[in-house]
Short mmCIF file of C-alpha atoms in Angstrom, two decimals:
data_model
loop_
_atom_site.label_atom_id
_atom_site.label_comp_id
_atom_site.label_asym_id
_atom_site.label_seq_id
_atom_site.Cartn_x
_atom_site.Cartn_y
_atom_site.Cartn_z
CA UNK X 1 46.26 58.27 -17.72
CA UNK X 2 46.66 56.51 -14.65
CA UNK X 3 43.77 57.77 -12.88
CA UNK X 4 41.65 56.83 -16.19
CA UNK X 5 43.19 53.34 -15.75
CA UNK X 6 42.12 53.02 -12.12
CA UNK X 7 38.65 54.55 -12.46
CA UNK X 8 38.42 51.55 -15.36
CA UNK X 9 40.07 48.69 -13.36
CA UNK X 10 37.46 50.25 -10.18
CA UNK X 11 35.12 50.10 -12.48
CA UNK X 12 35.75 46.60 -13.92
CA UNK X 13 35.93 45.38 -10.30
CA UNK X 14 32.51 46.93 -9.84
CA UNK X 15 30.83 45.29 -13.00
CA UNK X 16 32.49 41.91 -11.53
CA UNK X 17 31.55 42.07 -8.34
CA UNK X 18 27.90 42.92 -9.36
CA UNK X 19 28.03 39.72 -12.05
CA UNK X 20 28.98 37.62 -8.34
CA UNK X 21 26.09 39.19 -6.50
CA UNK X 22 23.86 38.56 -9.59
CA UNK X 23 24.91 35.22 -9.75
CA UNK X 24 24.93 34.27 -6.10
CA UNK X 25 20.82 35.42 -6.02
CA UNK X 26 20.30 33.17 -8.89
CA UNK X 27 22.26 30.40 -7.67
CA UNK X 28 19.91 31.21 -4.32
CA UNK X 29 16.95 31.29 -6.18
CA UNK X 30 17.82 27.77 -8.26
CA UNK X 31 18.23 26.30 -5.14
CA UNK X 32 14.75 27.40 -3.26
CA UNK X 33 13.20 26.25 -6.72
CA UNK X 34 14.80 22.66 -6.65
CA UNK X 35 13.92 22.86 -2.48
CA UNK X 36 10.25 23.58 -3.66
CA UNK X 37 10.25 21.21 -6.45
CA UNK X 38 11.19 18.06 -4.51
CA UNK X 39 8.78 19.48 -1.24
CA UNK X 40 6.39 19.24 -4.10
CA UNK X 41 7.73 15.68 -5.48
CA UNK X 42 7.49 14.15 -2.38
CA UNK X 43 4.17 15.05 -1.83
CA UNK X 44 3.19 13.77 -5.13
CA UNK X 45 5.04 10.50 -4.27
CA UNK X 46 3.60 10.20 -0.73
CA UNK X 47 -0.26 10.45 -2.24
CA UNK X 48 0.89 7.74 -4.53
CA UNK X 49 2.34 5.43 -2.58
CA UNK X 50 -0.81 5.95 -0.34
CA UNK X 51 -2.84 5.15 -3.27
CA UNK X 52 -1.30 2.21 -4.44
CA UNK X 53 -1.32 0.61 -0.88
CA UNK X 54 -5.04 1.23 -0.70
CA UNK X 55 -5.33 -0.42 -3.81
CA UNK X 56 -3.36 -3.22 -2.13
CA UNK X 57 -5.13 -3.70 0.90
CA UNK X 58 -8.41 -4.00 -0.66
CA UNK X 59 -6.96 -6.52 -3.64
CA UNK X 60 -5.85 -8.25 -0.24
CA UNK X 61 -9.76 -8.16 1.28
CA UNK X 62 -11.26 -8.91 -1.92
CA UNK X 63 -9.15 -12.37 -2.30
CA UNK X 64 -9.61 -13.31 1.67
CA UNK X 65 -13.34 -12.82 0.75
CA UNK X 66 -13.32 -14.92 -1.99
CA UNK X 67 -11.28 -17.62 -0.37
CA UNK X 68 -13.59 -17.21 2.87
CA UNK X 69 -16.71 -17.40 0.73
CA UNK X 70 -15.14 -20.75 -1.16
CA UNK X 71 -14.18 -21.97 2.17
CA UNK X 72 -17.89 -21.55 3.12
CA UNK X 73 -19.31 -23.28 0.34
CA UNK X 74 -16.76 -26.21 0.40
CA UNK X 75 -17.88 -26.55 4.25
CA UNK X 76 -21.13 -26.38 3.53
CA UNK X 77 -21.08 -29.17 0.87
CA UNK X 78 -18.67 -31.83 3.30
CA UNK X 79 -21.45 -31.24 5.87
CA UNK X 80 -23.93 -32.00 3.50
CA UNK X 81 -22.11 -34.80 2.32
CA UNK X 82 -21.38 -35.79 5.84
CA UNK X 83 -25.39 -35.51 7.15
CA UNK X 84 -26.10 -37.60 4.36
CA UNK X 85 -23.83 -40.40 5.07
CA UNK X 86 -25.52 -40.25 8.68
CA UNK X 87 -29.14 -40.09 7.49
CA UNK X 88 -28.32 -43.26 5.51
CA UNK X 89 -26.87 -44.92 8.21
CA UNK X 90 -29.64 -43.96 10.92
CA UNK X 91 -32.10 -47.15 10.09
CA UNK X 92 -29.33 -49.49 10.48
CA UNK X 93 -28.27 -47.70 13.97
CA UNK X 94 -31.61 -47.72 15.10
CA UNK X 95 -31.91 -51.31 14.28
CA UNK X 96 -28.50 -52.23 16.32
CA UNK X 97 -29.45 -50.11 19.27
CA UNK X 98 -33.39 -51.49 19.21
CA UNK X 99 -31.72 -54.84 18.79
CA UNK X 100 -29.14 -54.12 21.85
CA UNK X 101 -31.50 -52.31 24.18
CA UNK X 102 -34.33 -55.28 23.68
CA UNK X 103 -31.84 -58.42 23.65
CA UNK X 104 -29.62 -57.17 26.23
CA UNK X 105 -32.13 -54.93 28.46
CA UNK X 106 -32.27 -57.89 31.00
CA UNK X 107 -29.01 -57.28 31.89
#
């Protein structure tokens, strides 16, 4: 009866220490899954973050183009305003350097 016992108990030990081994290649292969799964998130993650800094940048051009093109139209409009002042002005200046060169060209 003893000898039955041990073959059981060697057997027991057997069936156990196959369980471990079982259990150690799953644990394994959870862990090269996870390992593969975040290799894979990251990438993911990476191509979005690329994405939405794209999308960034050219938000970023389109408003400096805007505020360039308003810049150029506000320019445009104070030099118009300013040529006009000076067109207005150029009879009288003519008038005070006609009247300066001719009344003082004695000099």
């Amino acid at each position: 009866m003893s000898l039955e016992l041990l073959k059981t108990i060697e057997k027991a030990e057997a069936q156990a220490e196959a369980v471990r081994q079982d259990a150690q290649k799953a644990a394994r292969e959870l862990v090269v899954e996870a390992e593969k799964r975040c290799a894979q998130e990251e990438a993911r993650a990476a191509v979005q973050r690329r994405a939405e800094a794209q999308g960034i940048l050219r938000q970023a051009r389109e408003t400096s183009q805007r505020r360039i093109e308003q810049a150029a139209v506000t320019g445009q409009a104070e030099r118009e305003k300013i040529c006009q002042a000076a067109r207005a002005k150029i009879e009288s200046a003519a008038a005070l350097i006609f009247e300066r060169v001719v009344g003082d060209g004695d000099r």
